[in-house]
Coordinates of C-alpha atoms and ligand atoms in Angstrom, one line a residue:
X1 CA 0.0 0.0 0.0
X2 CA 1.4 3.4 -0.8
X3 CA 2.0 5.9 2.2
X4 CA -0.1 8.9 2.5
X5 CA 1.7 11.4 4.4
X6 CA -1.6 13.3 4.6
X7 CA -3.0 11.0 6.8
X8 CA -0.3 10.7 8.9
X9 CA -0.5 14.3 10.0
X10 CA -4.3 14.2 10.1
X11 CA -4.6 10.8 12.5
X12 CA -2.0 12.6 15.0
X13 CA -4.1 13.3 18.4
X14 CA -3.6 16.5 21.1
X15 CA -4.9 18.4 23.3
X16 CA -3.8 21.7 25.0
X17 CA -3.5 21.4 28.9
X18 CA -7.2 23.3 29.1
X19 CA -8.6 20.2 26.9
X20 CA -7.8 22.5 23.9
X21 CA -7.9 21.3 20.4
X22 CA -4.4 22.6 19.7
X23 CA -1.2 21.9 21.8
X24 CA -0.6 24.2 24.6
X25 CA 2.2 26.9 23.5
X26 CA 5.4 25.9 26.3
X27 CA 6.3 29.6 26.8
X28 CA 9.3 28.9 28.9
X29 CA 13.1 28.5 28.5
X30 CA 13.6 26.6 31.6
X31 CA 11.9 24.1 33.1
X32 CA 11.6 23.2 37.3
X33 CA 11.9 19.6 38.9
X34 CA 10.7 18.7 42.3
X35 CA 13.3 17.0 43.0
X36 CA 17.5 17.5 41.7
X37 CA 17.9 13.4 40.8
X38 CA 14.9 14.0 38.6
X39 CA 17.0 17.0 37.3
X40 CA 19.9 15.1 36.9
X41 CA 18.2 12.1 34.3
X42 CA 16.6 14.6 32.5
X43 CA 20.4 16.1 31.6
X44 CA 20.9 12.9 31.0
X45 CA 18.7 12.4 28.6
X46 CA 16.7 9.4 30.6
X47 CA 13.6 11.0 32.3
X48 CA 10.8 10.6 29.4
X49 CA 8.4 13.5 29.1
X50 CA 10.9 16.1 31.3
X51 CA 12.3 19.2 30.1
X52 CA 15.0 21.1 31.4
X53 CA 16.4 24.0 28.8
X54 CA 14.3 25.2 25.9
X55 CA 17.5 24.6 23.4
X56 CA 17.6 21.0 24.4
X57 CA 13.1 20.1 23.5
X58 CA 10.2 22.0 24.5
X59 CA 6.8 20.5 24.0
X60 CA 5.9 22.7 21.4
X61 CA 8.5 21.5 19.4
X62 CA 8.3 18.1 19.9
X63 CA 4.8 18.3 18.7
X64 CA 5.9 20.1 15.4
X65 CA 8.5 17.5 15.2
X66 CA 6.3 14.5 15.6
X67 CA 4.1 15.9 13.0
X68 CA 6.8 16.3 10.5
X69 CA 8.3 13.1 11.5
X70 CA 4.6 11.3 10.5
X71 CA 4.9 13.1 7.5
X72 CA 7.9 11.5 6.4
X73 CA 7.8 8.5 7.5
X74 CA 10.9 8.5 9.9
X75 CA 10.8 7.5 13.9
X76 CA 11.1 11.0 15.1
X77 CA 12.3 14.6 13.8
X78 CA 14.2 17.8 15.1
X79 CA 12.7 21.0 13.9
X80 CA 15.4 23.8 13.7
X81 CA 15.6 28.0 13.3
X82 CA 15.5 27.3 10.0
X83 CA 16.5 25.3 6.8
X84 CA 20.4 25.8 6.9
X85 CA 20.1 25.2 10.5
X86 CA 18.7 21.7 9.9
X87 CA 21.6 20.9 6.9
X88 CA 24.5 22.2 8.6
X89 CA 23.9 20.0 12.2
X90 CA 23.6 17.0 9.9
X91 CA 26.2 17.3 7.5
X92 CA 28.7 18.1 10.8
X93 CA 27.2 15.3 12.5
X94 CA 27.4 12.7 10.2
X95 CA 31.1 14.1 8.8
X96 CA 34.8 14.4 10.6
X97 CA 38.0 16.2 9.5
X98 CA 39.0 14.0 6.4
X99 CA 35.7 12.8 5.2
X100 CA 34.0 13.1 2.5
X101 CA 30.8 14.2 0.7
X102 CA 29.3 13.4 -2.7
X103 CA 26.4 16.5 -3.6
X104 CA 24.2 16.8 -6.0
X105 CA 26.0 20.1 -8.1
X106 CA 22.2 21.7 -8.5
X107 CA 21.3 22.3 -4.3
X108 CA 20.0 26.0 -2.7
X109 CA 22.6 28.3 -2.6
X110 CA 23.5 27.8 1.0
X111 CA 23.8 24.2 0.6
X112 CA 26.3 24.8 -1.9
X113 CA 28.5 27.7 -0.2
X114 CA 28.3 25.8 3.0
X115 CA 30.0 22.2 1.4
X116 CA 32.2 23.9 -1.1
X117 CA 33.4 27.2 1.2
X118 CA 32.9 25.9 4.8
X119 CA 33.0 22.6 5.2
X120 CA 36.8 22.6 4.0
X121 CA 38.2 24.6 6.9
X122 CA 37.5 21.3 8.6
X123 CA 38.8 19.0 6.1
X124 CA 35.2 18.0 5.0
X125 CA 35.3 18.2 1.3
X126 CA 32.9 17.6 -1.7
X127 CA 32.6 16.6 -4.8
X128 CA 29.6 18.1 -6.6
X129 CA 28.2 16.0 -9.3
X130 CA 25.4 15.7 -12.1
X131 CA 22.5 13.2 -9.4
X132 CA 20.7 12.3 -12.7
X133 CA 24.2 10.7 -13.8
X134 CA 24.2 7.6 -11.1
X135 CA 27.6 6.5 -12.9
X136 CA 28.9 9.5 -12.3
X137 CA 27.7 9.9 -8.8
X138 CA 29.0 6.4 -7.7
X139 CA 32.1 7.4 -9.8
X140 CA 33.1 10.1 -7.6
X141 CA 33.0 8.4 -3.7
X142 CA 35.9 7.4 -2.5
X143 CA 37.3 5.2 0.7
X144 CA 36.8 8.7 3.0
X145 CA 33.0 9.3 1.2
X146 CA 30.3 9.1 4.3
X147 CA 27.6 11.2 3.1
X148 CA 25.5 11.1 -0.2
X149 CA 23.6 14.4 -0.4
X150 CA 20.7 15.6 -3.0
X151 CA 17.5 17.8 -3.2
X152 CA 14.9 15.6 -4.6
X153 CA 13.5 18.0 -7.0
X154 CA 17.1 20.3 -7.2
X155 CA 17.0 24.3 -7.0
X156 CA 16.7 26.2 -9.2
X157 CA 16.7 23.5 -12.3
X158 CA 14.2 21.0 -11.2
X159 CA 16.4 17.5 -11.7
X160 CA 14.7 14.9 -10.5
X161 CA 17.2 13.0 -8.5
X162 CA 16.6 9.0 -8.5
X163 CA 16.1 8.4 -5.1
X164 CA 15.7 4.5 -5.6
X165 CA 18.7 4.6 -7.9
X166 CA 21.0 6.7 -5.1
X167 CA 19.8 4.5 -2.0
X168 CA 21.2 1.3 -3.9
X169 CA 24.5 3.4 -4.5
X170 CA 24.6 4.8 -1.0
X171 CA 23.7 1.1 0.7
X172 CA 26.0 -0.5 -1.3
X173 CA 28.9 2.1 0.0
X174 CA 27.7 2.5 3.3
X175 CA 26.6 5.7 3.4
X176 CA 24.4 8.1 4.3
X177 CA 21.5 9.1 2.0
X178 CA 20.7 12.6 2.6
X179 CA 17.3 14.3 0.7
X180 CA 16.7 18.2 1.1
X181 CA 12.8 17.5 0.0
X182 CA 11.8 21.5 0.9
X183 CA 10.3 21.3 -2.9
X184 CA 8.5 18.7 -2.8
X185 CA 6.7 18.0 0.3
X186 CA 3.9 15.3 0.4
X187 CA 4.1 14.8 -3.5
X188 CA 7.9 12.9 -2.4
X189 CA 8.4 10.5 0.7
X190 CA 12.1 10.1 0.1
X191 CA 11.8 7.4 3.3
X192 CA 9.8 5.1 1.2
X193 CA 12.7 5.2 -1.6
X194 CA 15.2 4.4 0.8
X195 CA 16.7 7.9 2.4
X196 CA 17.9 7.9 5.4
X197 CA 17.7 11.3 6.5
X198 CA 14.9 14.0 4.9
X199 CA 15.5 17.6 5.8
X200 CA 13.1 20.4 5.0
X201 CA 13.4 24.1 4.9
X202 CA 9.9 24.9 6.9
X203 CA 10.1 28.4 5.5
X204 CA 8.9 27.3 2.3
X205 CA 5.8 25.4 1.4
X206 CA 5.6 23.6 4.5
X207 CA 4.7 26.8 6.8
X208 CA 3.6 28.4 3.4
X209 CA 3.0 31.8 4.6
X210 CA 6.3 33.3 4.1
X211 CA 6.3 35.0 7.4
X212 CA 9.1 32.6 9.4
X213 CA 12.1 31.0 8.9
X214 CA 12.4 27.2 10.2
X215 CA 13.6 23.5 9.3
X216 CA 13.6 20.4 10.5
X217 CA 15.7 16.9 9.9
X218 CA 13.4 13.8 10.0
X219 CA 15.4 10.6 10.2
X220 CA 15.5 7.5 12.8
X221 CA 15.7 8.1 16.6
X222 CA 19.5 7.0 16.9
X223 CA 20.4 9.9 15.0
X224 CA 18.1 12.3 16.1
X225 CA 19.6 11.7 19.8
X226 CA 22.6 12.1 18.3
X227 CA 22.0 15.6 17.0
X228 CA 20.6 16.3 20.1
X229 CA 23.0 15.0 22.6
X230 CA 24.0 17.8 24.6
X231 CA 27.9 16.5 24.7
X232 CA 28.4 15.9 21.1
X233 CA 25.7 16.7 19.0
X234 CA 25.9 19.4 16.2
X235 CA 22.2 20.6 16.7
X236 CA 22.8 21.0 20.8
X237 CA 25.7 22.7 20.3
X238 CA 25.8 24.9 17.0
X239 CA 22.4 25.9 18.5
X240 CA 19.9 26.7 15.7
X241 CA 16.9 26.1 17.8
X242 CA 13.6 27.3 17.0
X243 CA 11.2 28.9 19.1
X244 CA 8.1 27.3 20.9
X245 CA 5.4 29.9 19.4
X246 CA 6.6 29.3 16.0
X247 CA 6.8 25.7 16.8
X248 CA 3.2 26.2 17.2
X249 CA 2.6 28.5 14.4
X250 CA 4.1 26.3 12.1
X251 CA 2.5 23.2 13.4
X252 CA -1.3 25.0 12.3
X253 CA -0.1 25.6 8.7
X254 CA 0.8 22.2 8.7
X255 CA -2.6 20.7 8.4
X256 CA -3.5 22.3 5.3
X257 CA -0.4 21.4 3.8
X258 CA -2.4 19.2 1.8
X259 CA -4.9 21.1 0.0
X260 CA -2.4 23.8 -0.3
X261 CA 0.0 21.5 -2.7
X262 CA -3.1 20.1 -4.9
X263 CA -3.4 23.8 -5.6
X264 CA 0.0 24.3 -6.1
X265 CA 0.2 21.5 -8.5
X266 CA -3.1 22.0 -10.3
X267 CA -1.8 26.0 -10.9
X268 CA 1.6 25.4 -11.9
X269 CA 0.8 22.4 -14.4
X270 CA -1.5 24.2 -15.9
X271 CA 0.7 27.5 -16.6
X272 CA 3.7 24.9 -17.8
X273 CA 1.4 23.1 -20.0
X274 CA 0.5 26.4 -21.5
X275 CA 3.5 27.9 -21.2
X276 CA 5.2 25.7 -23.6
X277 CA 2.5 25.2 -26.3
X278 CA 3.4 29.0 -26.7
X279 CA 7.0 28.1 -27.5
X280 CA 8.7 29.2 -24.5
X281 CA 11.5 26.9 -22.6
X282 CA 9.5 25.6 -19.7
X283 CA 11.0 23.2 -17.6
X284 CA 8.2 21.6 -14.9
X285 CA 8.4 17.7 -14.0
X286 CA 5.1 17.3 -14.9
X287 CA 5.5 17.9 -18.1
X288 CA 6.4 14.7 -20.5
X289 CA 9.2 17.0 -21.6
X290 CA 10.9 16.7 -18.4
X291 CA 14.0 15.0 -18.6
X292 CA 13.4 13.3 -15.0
X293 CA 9.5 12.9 -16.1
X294 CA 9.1 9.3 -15.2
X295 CA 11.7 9.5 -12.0
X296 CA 9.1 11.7 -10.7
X297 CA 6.2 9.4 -11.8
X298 CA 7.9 6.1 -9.9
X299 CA 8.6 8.2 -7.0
X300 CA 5.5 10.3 -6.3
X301 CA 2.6 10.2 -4.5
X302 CA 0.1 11.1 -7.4
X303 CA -2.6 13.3 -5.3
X304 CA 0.0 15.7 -4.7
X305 CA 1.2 16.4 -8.4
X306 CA 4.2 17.7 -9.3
X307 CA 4.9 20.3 -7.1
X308 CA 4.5 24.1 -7.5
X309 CA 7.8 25.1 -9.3
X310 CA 8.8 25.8 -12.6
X311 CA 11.4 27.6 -14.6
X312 CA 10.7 29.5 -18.0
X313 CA 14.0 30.6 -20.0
X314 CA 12.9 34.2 -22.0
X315 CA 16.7 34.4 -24.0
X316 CA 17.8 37.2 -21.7
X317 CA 18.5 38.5 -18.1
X318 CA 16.8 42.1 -19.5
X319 CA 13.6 40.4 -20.6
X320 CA 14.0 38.5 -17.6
X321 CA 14.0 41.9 -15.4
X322 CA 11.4 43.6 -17.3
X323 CA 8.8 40.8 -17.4
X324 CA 9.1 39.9 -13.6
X325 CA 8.8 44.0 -12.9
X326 CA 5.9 44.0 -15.0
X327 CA 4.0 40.8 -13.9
X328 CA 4.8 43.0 -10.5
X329 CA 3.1 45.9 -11.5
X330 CA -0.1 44.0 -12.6
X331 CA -0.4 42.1 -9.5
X332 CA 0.4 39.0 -10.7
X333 CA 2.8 37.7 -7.9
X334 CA 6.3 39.5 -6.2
X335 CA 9.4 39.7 -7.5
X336 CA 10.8 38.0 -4.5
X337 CA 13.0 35.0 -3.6
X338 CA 11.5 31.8 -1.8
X339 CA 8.9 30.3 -2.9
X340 CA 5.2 28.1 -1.2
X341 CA 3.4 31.5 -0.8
X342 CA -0.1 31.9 -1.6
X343 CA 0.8 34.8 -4.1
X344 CA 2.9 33.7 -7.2
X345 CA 6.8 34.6 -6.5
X346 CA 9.4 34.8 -9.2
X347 CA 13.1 35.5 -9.4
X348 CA 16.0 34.8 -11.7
X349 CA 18.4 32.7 -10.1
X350 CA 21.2 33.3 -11.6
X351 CA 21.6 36.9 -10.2
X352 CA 19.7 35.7 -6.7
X353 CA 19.8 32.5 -4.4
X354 CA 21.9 30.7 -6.8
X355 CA 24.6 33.5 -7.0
X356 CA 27.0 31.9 -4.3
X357 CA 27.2 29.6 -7.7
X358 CA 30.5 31.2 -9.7
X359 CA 29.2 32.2 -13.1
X360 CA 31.0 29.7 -15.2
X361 CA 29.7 26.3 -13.0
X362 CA 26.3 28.3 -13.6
X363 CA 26.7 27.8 -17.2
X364 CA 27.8 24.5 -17.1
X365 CA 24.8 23.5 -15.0
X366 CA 22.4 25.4 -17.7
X367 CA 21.7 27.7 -15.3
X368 CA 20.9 30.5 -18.1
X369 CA 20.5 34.4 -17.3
X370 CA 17.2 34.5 -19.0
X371 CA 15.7 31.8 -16.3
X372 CA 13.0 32.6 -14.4
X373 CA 12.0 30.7 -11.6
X374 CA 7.9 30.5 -10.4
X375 CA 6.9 29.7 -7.4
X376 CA 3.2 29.3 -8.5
X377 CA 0.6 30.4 -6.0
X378 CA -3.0 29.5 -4.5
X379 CA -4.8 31.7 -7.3
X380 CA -8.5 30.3 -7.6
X381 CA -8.6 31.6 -11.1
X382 CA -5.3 30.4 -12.6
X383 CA -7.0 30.7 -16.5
X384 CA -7.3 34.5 -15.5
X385 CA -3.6 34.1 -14.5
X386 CA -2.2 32.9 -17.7
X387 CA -4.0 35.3 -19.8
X388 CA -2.3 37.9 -17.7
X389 CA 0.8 36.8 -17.4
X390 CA 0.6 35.7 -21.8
X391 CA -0.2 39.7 -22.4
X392 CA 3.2 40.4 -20.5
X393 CA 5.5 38.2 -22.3
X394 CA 3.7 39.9 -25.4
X395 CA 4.3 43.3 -24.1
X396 CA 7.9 42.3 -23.2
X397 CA 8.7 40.2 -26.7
X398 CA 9.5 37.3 -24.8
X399 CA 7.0 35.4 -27.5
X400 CA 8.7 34.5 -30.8
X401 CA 6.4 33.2 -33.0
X402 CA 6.4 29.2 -33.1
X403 CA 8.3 27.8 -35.9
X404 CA 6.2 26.1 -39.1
Ligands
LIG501 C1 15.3 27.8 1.2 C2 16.0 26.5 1.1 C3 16.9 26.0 2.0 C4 17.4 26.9 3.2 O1 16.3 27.1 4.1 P1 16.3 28.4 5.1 O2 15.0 28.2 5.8 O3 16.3 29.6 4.2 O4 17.5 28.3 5.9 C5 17.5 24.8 1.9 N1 17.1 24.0 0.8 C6 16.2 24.4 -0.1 C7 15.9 23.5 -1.2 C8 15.6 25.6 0.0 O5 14.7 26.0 -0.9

């Protein structure tokens, strides 16, 4: 039988303190004990259901966590201040001085600077590799490779990376499969295809009201403890802990995480569809086009569709600028980074979040300067949309007539 996330979240049961039908908000950083052995396990880590410091788990968090967690598929989660503060902890956690990781080349921006800027002052290095290429990818580990890292549906190009295909890699060198799945939440359970740890960046679809930062790392109870452990764990210690009313916050938009990527879906297939019959580059895994079209199909869970994102190449960074400042002006969505907002949101990444990316491993990626990148929104009347956004690109000249 095939997962449904959905139902995970929705058959998850609280109550608030009061008998409330959310969660009571823990709006404390510290926590008291009636008596100091109590104390002492809970440090410890071995008094269930105790809390002593905010950074270490509040109940607010925990709740968040579970949620994700039954999302996914995984034992338990840790939720984090925010995306980077969920892939940093891991990536430190699961490397040492010396090792060794093997990255998709197409990952957010952050990703990217962190492995190829940070990561070698202590000795971690990367190789940074085509994911849809699994020669390749098993090509490049080596005896010090511990980590095998991807974003299931990669920023800003949309690969589709083979989950099934990298878990046989990564089990067969025993390592770690690591999925950034912030694009594709609900539509993907990378669990199900074999990853062993799925991090999300909250800020994006998940909380999908662009008004917080947050993440979280979903992945077995052993190495969530580890993360957490309060004498050697990177989350504990590098400290990115979210707070408990955002915890909560976060937790509400959660259950209409569902509805909100049908919408998604529904909007942005029906713009890519249209979008190339006019002739225009349009890269969208839904569309038989799509290189990765049938990894998607063997990996997703159908209700969901194929996500909200797509990427529409007009020839030129200027027509690029002038058609996202003019669908501005008409209202059609925000020239803004990001993306799982209810309004549309558009940006060229090239000159944006994928700019920690030098200019000539842009190119080499296909990472053009006339991409655009759509985050498609909630609109209710998308066929209003198109028409809109169609009289821009003919206002623009970013149509050229189809060839006979
Ligand atoms: C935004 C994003 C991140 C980083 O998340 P933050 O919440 O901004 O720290 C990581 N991965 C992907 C795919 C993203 O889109």
């Amino acid at each position: 039988m095939k997962f449904k996330p959905a139902n995970e979240i929705q058959d998850l049961q609280y109550f608030g303190e009061f008998g409330g039908v959310n969660p009571s908000i823990s709006d404390s950083s510290t926590y008291t004990f009636l008596s100091a052995k109590t104390m002492f396990d809970t440090f410890e880590g071995n008094a269930d259901g105790c809390y002593l410091y905010s950074r270490h788990s509040t109940p607010s968090n925990l709740y968040l966590g579970a949620a994700l967690a039954a999302m996914e598929g995984t034992e338990t989660a840790n939720v984090a201040a925010s995306g980077m503060g969920a892939i940093t902890p891991t990536l430190l956690q699961l490397c040492q001085a010396g090792d060794h990781v093997v990255s998709s080349r197409t990952i957010y921006g952050g990703t990217y600077a962190f492995l190829k800027n940070f990561a070698p002052r202590l000795s971690i290095t990367t190789s940074f590799v085509d994911i849809t290429n699994l020669e390749a990818v098993e090509a490049a580990i080596t005896k010090d490779t511990k980590v095998l890292y991807c974003e299931s549906v990669s920023n800003p190009l949309l690969e589709i990376a083979d989950i099934e295909g990298l878990s046989a890699i990564a089990k067969r060198h025993h390592l770690k499969l690591v999925v950034d799945n912030t694009f594709s939440p609900l539509s993907i359970s990378p669990v199900n295809h074999g990853a062993d740890v799925v991090i999300h960046s909250l800020t994006k679809f998940i909380n999908g009201s662009s008004d917080t930062v947050g993440g979280v790392v979903c992945g077995t109870q052993e190495f969530i403890d580890e993360l957490r452990n309060v004498n050697d764990g990177a989350s504990m210690l590098l400290g990115p802990t979210m707070d408990s009313l955002r915890a909560a916050s976060v937790l509400k938009n959660l259950r209409t995480l569902h509805i909100r990527m049908m919408q998604h879906s529904h909007n942005a297939m029906y713009l890519a569809e249209r979008f190339e019959n006019l002739g225009l580059r349009t890269v969208y895994p839904g569309l038989p086009s799509h290189p990765s079209h049938e990894v998607f199909n063997r990996h997703m869970n159908e209700k969901y569709g194929y996500g909200g994102m797509l990427t529409v190449d007009v020839g030129s960074l200027e027509k690029a600028n002038a058609l996202m400042e003019l669908m501005q002006e008409r209202n059609l969505g925000y020239l803004a980074v990001s993306l799982g907002f209810y309004k549309t949101l558009f940006s060229a990444p090239g000159t944006s979040t994928s700019s920690e990316i030098p200019e000539d491993e842009q190119a080499a990626m296909g990472l053009t300067d006339g991409l655009i990148r759509f985050s498609i929104g909630l609109d209710a009347d998308i066929e209003r949309t198109y028409e809109m956004m169609k009289s821009c690109m003919e206002e623009i000249g970013v149509l050229v007539p189809k060839m006979a």
